[in-house]
Short mmCIF file of C-alpha atoms in Angstrom, two decimals:
data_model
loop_
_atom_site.label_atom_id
_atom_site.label_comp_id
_atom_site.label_asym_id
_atom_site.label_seq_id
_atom_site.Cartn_x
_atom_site.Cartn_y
_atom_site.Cartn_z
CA UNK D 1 52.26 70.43 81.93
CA UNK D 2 55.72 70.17 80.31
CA UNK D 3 56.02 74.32 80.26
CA UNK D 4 54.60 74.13 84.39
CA UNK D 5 57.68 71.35 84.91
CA UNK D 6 59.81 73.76 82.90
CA UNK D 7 59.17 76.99 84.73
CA UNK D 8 59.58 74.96 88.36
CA UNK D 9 62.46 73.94 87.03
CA UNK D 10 64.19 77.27 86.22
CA UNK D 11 62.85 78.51 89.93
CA UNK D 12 64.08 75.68 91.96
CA UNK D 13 67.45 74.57 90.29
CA UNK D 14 68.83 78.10 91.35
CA UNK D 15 67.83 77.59 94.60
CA UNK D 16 68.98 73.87 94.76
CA UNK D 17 72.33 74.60 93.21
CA UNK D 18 73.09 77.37 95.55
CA UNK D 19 71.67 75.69 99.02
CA UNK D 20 73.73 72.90 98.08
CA UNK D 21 76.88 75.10 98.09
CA UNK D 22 76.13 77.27 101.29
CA UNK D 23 75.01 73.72 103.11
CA UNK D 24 79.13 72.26 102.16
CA UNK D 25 80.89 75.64 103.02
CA UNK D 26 78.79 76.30 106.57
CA UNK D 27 77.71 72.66 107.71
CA UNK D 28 80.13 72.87 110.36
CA UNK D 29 79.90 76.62 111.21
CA UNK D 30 79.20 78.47 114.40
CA UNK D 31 76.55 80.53 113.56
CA UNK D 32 76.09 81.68 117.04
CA UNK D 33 79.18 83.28 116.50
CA UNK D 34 78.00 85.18 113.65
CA UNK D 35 74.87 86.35 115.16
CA UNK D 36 77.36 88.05 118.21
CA UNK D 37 79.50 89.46 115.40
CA UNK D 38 76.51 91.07 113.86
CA UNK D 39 75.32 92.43 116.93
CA UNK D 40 78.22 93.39 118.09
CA UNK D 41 81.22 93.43 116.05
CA UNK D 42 79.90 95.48 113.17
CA UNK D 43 80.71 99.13 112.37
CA UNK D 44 77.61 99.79 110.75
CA UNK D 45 78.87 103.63 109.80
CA UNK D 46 81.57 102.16 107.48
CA UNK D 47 78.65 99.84 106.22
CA UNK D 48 76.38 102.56 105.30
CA UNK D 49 79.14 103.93 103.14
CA UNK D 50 79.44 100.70 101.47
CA UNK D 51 75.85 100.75 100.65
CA UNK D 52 75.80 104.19 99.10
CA UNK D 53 78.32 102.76 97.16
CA UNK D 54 76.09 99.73 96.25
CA UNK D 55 73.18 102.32 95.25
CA UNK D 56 74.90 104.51 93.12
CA UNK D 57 76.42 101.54 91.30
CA UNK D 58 72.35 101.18 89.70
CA UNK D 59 72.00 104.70 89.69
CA UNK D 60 74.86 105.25 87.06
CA UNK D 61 73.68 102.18 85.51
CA UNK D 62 70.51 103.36 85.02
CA UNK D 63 72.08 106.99 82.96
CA UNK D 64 74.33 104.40 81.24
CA UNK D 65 71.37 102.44 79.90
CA UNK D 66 69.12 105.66 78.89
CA UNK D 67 72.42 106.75 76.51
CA UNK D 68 72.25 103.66 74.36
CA UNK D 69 68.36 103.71 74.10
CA UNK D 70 68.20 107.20 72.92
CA UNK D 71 69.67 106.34 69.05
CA UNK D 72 67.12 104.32 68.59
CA UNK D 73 64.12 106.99 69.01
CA UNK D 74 63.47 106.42 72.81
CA UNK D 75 63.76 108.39 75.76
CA UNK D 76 62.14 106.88 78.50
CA UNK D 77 62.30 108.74 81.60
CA UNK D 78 65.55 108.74 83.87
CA UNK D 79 64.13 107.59 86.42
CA UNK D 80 61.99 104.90 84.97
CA UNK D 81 65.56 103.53 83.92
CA UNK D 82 67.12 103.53 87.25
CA UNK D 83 63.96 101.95 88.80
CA UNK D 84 64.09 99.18 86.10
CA UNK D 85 67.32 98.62 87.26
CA UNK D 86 66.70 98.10 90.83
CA UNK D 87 63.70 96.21 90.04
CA UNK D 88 65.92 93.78 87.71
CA UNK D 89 68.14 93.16 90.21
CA UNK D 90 65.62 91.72 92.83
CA UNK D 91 64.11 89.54 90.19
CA UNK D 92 67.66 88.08 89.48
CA UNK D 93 67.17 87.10 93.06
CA UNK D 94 64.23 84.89 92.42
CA UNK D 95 64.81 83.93 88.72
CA UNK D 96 68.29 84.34 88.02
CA UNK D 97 69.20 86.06 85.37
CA UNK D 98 65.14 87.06 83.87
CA UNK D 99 65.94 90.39 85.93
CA UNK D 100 67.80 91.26 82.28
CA UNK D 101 64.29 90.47 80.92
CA UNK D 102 62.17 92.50 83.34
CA UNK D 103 63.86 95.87 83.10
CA UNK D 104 63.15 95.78 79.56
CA UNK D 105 59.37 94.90 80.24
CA UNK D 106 59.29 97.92 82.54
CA UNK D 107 60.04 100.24 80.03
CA UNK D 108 57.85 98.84 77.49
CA UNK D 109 54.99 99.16 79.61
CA UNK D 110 55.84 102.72 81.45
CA UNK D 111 57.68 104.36 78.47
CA UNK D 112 56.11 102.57 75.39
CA UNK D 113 60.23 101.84 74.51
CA UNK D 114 60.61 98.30 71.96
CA UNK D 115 61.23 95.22 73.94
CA UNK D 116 63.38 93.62 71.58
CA UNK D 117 65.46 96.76 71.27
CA UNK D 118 65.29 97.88 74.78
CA UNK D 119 67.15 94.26 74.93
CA UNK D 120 69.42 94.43 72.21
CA UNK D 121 70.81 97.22 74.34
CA UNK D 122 70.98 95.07 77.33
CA UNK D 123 73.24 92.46 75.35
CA UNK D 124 75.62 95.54 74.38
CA UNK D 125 75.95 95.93 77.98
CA UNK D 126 76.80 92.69 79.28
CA UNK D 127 79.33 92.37 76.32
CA UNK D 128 80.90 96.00 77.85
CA UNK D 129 80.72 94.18 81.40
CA UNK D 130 82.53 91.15 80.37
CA UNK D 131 85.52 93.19 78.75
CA UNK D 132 85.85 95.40 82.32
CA UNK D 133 85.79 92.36 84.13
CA UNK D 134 88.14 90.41 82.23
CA UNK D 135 90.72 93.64 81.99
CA UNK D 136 90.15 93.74 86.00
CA UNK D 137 90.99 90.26 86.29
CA UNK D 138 94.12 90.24 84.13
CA UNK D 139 95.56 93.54 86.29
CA UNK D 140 94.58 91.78 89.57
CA UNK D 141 96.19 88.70 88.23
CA UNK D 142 99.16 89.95 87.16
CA UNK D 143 99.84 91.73 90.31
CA UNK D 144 98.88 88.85 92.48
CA UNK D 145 99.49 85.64 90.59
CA UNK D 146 100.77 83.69 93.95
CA UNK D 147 97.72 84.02 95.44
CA UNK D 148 95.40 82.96 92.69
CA UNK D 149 97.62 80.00 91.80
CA UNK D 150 97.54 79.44 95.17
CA UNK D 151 93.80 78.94 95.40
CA UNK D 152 93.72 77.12 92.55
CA UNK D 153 95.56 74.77 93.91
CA UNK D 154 93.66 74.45 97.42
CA UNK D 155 90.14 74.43 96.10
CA UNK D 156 91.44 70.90 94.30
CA UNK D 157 91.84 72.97 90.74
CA UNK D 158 95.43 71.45 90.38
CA UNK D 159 96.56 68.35 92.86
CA UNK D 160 98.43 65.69 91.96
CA UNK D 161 96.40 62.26 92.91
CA UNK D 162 93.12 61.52 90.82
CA UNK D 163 91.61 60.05 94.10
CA UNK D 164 92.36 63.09 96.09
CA UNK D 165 90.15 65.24 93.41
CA UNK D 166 87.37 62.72 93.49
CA UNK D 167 87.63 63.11 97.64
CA UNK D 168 87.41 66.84 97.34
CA UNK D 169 84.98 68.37 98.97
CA UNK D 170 85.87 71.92 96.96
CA UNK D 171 85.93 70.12 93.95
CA UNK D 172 82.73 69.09 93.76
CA UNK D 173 81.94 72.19 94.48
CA UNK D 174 83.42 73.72 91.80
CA UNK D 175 82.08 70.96 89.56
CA UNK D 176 78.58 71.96 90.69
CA UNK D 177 79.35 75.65 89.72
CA UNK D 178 80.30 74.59 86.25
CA UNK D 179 77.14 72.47 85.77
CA UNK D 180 75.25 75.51 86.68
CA UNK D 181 76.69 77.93 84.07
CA UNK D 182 76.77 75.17 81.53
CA UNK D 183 72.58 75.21 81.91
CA UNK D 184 72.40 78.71 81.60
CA UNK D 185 74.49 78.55 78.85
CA UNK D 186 72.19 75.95 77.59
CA UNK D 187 68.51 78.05 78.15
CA UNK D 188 70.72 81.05 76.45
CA UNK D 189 70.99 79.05 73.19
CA UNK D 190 67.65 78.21 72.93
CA UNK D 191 67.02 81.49 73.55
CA UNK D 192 69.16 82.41 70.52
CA UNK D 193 67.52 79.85 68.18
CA UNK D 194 64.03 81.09 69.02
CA UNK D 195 65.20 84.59 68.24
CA UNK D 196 66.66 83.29 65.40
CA UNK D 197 63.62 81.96 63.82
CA UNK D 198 61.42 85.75 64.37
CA UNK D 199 63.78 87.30 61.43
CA UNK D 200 61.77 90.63 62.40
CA UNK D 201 63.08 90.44 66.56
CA UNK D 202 66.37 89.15 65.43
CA UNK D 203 67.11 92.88 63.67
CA UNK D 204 65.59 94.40 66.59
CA UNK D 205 67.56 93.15 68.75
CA UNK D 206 70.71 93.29 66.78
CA UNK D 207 69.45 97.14 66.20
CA UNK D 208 69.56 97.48 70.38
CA UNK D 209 73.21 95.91 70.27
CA UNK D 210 74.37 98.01 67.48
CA UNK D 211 72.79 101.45 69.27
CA UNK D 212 76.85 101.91 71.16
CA UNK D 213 77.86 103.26 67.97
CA UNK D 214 75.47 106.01 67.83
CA UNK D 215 75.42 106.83 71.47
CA UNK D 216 75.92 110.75 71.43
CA UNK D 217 78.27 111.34 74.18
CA UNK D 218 81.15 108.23 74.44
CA UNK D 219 83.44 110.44 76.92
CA UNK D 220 80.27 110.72 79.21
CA UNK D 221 79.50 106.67 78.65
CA UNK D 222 82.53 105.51 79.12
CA UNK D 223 83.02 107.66 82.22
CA UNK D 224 79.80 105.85 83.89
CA UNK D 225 81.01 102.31 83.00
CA UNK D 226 83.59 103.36 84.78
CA UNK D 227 81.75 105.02 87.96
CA UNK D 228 79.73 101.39 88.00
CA UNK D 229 82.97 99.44 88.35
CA UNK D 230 84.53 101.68 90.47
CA UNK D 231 80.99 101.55 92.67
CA UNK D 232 80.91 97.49 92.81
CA UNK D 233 84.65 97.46 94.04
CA UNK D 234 83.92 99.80 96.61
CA UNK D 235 80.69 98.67 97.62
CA UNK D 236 82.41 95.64 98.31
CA UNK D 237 86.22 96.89 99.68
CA UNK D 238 84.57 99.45 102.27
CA UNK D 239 83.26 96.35 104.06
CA UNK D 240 86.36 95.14 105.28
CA UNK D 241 86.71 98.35 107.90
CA UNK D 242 83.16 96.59 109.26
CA UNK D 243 84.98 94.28 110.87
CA UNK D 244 88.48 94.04 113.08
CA UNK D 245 89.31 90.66 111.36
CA UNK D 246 89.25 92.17 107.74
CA UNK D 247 90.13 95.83 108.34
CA UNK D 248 93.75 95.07 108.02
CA UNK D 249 93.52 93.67 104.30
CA UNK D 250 94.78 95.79 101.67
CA UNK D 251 93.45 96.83 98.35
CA UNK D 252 94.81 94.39 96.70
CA UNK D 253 93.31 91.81 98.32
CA UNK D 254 90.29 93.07 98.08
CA UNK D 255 90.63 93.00 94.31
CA UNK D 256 91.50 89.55 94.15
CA UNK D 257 88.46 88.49 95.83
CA UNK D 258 86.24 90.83 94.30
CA UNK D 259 87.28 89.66 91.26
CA UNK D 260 87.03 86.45 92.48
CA UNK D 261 83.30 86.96 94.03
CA UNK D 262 82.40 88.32 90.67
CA UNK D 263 83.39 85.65 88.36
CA UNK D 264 81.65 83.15 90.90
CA UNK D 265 78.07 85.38 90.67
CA UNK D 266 78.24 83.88 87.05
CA UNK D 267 76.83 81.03 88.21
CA UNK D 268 72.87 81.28 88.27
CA UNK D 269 72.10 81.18 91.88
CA UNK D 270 69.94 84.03 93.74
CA UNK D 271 72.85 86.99 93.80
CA UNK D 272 75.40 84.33 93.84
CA UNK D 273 74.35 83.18 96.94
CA UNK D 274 76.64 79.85 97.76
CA UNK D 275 79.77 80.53 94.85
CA UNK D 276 80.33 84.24 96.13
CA UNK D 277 80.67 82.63 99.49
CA UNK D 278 82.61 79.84 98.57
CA UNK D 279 85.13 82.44 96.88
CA UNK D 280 85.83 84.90 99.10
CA UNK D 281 86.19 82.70 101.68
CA UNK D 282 88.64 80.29 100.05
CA UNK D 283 90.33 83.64 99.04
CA UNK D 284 90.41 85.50 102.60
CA UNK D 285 91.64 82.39 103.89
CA UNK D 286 95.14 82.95 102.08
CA UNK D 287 95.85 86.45 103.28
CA UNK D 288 95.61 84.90 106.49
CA UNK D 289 92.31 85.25 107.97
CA UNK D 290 90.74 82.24 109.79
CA UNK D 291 87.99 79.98 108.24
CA UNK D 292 85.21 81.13 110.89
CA UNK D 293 85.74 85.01 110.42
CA UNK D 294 86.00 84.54 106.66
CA UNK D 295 82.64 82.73 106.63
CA UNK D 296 80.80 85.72 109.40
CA UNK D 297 82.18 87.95 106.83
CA UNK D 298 80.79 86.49 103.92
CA UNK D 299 77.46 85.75 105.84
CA UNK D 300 77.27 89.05 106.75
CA UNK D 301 77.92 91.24 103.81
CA UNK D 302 76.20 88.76 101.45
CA UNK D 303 72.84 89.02 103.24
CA UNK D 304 73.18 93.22 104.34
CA UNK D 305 74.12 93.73 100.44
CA UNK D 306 71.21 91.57 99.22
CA UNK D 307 69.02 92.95 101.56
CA UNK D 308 69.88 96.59 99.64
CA UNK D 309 68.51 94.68 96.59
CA UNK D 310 65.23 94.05 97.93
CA UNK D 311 64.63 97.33 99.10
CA UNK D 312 65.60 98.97 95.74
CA UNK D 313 63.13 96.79 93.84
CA UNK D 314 60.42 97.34 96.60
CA UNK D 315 61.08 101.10 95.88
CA UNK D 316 61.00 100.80 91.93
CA UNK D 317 57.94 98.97 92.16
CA UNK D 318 56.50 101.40 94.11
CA UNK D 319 58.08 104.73 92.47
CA UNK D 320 57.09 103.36 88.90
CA UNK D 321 53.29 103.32 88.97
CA UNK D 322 53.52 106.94 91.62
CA UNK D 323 55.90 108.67 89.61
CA UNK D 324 53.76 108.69 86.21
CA UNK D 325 50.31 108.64 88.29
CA UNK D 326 51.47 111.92 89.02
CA UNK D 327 52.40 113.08 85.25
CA UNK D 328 49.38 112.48 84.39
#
């Protein structure tokens, strides 16, 4: 009963956490508004090129991943990696963050490849994730410090009266987003300690993490961590030219709240769904663009892009099981 309670648990929070969020940002928003807009006000040729952006992103992902499984004796098939990739994606959106989980679970059942090293190599790339985001975010900083101190200080981060915090709509908000990474961070420790106690997965794992060392061509890695990065920003940048009200905005806005958006998918919602929105609005509102076209835009381009997601994991589950039906 208690692992049933559990398991609901991990589903529904998620959804909870991140309902709660999109009900404060749109509970007084004209959705009839957005509907026009995305029948009408969309350049869906400039959206298309987004997407291929969005795609390619898991593509080189996918090559990324299959270089640091191949010093430690596998070599699953290309494509198997790429599909696990999609696949893990549109798991995140029901359980976030077991999509990590899954795409090593595909391989061990379509390419025989370890679990616990297949994983070991997924913690080597988050670690590689976190240092590009981080170096993103202290360029984008730099160059735009105004504007982030700025929406600190509007989404109740820094104001002067105790009361006025309390009263802050944002602020709860943001206090919600915390309590959301501080239970992931919680299931991730016990995670740890579990591993910790299965001496024989532990070195595994740590095996997986330690496989970047031995990785055969670096130039040729490093140039697809790249190509991912470069993939998200633009799968997310091309997307103002959908739209008159955002086609204006610069590139340097656009890194702001892309780096922005991306700290706030951190918190374990279905593909950030609520934070990212909260975000990028807050953050399109200071270059100027009104609260109702800031919140079609992020309606918009949140569900288009996480509609990609679904179809990529309908299409790994489907190319999996054809692809190897037909090598044998």
């Amino acid at each position: 009963m208690k692992k049933l309670i559990k398991k609901a648990l991990k589903l529904i929070l998620p959804l909870v956490l991140g309902g709660f969020i999109l009900y404060w940002v749109y509970r007084d928003f004209d959705f009839a508004k957005a509907g026009d807009v995305l029948r009408h006000g969309v350049n869906w040729w400039w959206m298309l090129f987004s997407l291929a952006f969005g795609v390619f992103s898991h593509v080189f992902r996918g090559w990324r991943w299959k270089q640091t499984l191949e010093p430690l004796g596998a070599f699953p098939k290309t494509s198997d990696c790429v599909n696990a990739i999609f696949i893990s994606y549109a798991t995140n959106l029901i359980l976030p963050r077991v999509g990590e989980v899954s795409r090593c679970g595909v391989l061990v059942k379509y390419d025989d490849v370890s679990f616990a090293k297949s994983l070991g190599t997924v913690v080597t790339e988050r670690l590689i994730d976190t240092i590009c985001i981080v170096f993103i975010a202290g360029i984008t900083f730099l160059l735009q410090m105004p504007v982030f101190l700025t929406f600190f200080e509007e989404t109740g981060t820094k104001i002067p009266s105790i009361v006025h915090l309390l009263t802050s709509v944002w602020f709860y908000i943001v206090l919600f987003c915390i309590i959301g990474v501080i239970v992931l961070l919680y299931y991730l420790m016990r995670a740890l300690s579990f591993f910790e106690k299965v001496k024989g997965v532990v070195l595994n794992v740590w095996e997986g993490v330690m496989s970047l060392k031995n990785v055969k061509n670096i130039p040729l890695f490093i140039l697809y961590t790249i190509l991912i990065w470069v993939c998200y920003f633009f799968h997310f940048y091309l997307t103002f030219y959908c739209f008159g009200f955002t086609a204006h905005l610069g590139i340097l806005a656009a890194l702001v709240m892309f780096v922005g958006g991306t700290f706030a998918v951190i918190v374990p919602t279905p593909n950030g769904a609520g934070p990212w929105h909260f975000a990028v609005i807050s953050m399109m509102m200071l270059y100027g663009v009104n609260a109702t076209d800031a919140g079609i835009f992020a309606l918009i381009v949140h569900g288009i892009q996480t509609f990609l997601v679904v179809l990529l994991g309908i299409y790994g589950l489907v190319a999996l099981p054809l692809t190897h039906r037909q090598r044998k």
